[in-house]
mmCIF file of C-alpha atoms in Angstrom:
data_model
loop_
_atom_site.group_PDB
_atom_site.id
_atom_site.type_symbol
_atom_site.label_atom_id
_atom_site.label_comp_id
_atom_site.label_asym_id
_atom_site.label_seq_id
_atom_site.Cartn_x
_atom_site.Cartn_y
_atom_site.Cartn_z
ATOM 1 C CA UNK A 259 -26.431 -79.907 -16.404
ATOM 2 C CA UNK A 260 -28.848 -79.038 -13.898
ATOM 3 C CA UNK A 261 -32.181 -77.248 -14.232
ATOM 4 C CA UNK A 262 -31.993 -73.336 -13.257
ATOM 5 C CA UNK A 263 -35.170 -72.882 -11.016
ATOM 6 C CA UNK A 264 -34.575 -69.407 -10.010
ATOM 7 C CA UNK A 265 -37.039 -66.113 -10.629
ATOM 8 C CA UNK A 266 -35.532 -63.553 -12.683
ATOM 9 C CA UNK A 267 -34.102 -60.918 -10.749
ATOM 10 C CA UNK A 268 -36.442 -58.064 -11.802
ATOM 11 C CA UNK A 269 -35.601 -54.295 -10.632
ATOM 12 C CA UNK A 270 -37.121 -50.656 -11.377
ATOM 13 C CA UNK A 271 -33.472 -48.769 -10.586
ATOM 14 C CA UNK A 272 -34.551 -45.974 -12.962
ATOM 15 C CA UNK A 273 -38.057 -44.156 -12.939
ATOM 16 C CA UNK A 274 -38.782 -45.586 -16.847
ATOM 17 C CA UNK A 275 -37.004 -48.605 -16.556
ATOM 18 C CA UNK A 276 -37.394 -52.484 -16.123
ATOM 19 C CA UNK A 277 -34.405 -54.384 -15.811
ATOM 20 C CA UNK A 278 -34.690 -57.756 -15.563
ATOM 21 C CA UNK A 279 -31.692 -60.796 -15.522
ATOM 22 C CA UNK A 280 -32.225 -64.436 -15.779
ATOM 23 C CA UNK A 281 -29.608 -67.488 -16.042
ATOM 24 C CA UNK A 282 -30.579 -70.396 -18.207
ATOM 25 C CA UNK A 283 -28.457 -73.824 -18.125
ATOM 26 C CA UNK A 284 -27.901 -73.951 -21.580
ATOM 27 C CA UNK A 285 -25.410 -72.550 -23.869
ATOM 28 C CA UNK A 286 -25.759 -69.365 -25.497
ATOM 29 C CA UNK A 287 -26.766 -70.426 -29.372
ATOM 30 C CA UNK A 288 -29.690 -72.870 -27.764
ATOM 31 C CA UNK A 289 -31.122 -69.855 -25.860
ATOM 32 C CA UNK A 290 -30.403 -67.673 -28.498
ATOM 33 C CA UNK A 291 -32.633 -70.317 -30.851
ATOM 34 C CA UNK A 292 -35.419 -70.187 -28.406
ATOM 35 C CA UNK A 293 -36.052 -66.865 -29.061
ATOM 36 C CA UNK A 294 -35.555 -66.479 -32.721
ATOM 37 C CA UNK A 295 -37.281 -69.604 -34.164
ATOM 38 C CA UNK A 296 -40.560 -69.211 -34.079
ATOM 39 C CA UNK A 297 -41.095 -72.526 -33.609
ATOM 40 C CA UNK A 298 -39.095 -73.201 -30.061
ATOM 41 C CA UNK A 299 -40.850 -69.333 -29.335
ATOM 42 C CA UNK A 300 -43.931 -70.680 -29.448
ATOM 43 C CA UNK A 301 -43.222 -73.385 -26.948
ATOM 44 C CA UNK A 302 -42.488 -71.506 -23.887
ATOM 45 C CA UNK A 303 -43.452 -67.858 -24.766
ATOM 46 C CA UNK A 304 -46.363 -66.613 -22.793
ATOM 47 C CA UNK A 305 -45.725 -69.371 -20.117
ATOM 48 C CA UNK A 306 -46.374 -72.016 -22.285
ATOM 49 C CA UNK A 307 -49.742 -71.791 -23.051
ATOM 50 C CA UNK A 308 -51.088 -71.879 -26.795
ATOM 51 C CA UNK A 309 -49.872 -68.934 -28.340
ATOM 52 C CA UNK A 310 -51.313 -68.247 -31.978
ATOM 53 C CA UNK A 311 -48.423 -66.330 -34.156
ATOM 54 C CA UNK A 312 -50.455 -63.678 -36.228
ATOM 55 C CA UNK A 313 -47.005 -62.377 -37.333
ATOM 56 C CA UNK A 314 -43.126 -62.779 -37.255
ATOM 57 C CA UNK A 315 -40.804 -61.070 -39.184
ATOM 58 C CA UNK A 316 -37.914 -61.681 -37.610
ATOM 59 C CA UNK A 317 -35.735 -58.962 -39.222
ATOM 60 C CA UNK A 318 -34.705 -55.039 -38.814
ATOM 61 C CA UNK A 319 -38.167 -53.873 -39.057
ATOM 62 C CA UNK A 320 -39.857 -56.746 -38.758
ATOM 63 C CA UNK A 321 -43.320 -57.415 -37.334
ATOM 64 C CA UNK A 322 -44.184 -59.526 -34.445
ATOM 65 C CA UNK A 323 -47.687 -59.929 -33.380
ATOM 66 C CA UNK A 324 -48.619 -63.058 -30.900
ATOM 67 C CA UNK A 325 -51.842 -63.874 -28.870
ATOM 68 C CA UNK A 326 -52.238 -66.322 -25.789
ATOM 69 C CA UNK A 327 -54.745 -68.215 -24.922
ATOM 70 C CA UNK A 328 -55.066 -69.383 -21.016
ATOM 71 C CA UNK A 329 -58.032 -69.666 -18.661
ATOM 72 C CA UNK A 330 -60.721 -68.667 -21.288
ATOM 73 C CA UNK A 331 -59.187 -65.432 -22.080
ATOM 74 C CA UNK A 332 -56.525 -63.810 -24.399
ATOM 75 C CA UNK A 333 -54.165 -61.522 -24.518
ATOM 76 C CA UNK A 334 -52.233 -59.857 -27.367
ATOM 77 C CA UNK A 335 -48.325 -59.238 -28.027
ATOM 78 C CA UNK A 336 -46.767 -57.174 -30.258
ATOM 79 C CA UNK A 337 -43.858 -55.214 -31.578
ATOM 80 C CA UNK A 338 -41.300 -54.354 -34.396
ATOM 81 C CA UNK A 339 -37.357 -55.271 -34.396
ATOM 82 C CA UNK A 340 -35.287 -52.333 -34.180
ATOM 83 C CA UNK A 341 -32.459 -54.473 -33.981
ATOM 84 C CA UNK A 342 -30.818 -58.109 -34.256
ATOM 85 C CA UNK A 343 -27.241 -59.062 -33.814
ATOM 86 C CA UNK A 344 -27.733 -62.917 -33.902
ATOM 87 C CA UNK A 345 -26.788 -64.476 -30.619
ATOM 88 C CA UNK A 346 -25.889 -61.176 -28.790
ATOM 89 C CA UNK A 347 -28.819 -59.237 -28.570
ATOM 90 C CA UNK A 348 -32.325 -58.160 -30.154
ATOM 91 C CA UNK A 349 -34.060 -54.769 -29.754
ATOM 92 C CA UNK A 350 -37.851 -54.479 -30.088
ATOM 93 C CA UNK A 351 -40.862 -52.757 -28.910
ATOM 94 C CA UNK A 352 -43.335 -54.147 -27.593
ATOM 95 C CA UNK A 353 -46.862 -53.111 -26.651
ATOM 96 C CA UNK A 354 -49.927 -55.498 -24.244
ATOM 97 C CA UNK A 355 -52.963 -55.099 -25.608
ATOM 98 C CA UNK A 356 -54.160 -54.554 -21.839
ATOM 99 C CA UNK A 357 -51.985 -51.361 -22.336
ATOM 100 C CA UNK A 358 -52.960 -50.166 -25.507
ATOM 101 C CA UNK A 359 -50.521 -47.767 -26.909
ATOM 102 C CA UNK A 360 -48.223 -47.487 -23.822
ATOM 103 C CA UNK A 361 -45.410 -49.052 -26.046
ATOM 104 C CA UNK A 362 -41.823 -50.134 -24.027
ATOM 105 C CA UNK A 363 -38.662 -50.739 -25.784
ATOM 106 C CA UNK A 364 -37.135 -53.677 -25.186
ATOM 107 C CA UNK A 365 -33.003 -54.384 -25.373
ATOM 108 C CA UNK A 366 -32.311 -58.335 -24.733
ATOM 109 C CA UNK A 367 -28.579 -59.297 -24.341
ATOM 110 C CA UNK A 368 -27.476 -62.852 -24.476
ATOM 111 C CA UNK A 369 -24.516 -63.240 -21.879
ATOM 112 C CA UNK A 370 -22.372 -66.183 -22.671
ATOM 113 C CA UNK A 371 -20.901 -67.004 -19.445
ATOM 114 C CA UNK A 372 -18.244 -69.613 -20.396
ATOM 115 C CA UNK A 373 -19.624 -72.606 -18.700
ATOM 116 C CA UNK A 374 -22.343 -73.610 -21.136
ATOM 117 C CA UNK A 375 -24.726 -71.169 -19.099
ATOM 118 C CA UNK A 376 -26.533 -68.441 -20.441
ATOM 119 C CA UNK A 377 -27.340 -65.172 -18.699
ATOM 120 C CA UNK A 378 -30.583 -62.978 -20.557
ATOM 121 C CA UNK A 379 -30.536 -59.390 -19.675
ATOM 122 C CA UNK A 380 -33.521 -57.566 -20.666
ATOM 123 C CA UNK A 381 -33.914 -53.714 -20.353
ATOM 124 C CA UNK A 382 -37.201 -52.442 -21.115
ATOM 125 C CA UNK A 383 -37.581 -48.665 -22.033
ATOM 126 C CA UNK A 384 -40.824 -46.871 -21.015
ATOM 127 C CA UNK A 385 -42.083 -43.507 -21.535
ATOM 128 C CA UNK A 386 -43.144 -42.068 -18.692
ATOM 129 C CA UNK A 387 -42.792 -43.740 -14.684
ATOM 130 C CA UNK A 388 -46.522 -44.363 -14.781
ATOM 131 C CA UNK A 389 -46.301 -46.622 -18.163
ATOM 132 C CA UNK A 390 -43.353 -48.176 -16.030
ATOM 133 C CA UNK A 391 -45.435 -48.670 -12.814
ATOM 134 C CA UNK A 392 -48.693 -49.805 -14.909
ATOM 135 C CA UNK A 393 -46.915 -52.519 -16.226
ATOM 136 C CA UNK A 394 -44.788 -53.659 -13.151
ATOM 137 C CA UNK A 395 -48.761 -54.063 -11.327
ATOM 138 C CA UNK A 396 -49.684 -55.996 -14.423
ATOM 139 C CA UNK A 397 -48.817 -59.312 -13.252
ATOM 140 C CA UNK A 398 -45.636 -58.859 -15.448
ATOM 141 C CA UNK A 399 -43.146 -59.921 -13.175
ATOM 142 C CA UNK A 400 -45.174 -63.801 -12.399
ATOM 143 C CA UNK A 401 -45.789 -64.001 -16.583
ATOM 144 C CA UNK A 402 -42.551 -63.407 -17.104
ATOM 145 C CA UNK A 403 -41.213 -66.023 -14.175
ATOM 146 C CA UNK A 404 -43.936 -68.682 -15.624
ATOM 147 C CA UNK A 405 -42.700 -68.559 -19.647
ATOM 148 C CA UNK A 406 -39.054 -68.737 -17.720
ATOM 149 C CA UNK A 407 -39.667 -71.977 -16.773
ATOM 150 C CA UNK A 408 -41.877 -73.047 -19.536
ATOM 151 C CA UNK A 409 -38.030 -71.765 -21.309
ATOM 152 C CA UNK A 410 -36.281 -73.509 -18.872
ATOM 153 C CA UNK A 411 -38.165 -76.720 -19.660
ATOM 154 C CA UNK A 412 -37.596 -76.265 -23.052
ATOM 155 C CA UNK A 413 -33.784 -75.932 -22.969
ATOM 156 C CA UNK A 414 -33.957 -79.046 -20.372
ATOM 157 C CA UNK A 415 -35.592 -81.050 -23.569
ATOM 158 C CA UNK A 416 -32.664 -80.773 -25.838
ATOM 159 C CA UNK A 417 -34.134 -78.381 -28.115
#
């Protein structure tokens, strides 16, 4: 298997919404790992940089809290599952501390696509176009792309 060094495809079809799609060259159950144990998470969420888990819960109703470390600063993650059907999808919000209380809802399918590939779809939910907007001009779209390949790394590893 080769590494998959493409960008997410990221799009704003919708006035409130952030779709986003991304391929990884693993199988589904290995992706599906990376984001449910905390301790593959923790390896490539927030683009790989030292990520201190305050909380994880990873259940209906669950509590997730993270903060990352990079460049001297930090930034803080955090959200509660709505919903987990192991190795098909996970629904969660999620809120940036550089947002405070403009809270998205985020729907992450796990696309098996028969060829020991896995395509992530990831819908996130906002209130209003300007929450939307706000957090497309966040630098969203290049943090995302960076803990992609910190994922992609990951996956590349054998984990």
């Amino acid at each position: 298997m080769g590494t998959t060094t493409n960008d997410a495809v990221v799009t704003a079809d919708t006035d409130r919404e952030i779709h986003v799609e991304r391929i990884f060259d693993a199988p589904r159950e290995r992706v599906w790992a990376a984001y449910s144990r905390i301790e593959l998470l923790t390896q490539w969420w927030g683009r790989g940089n030292r990520l201190d888990v305050e909380r994880w819960e990873f259940r209906r109703g669950g509590h997730w809290r993270f903060v990352e470390h990079s460049d001297g600063e930090t930034n803080g993650f955090e959200g509660r599952f709505r919903e987990i059907t192991p190795q098909e999808r996970m629904v969660y919000s999620f809120e940036w501390d550089g947002m405070p209380a403009y809270v998205a809802v985020d729907n992450v399918s796990f696309v098996d696509l028969g060829d020991g590939r896995t395509k992530v779809v990831t819908d996130s939910q906002f209130h209003t176009s300007q929450e939307r907007d706000g957090m497309l001009q966040s630098g969203m779209e290049t943090g995302l792309n960076a803990s992609y390949r910190a994922l992609d790394a990951l996956l590349a590893a054998g984990s």
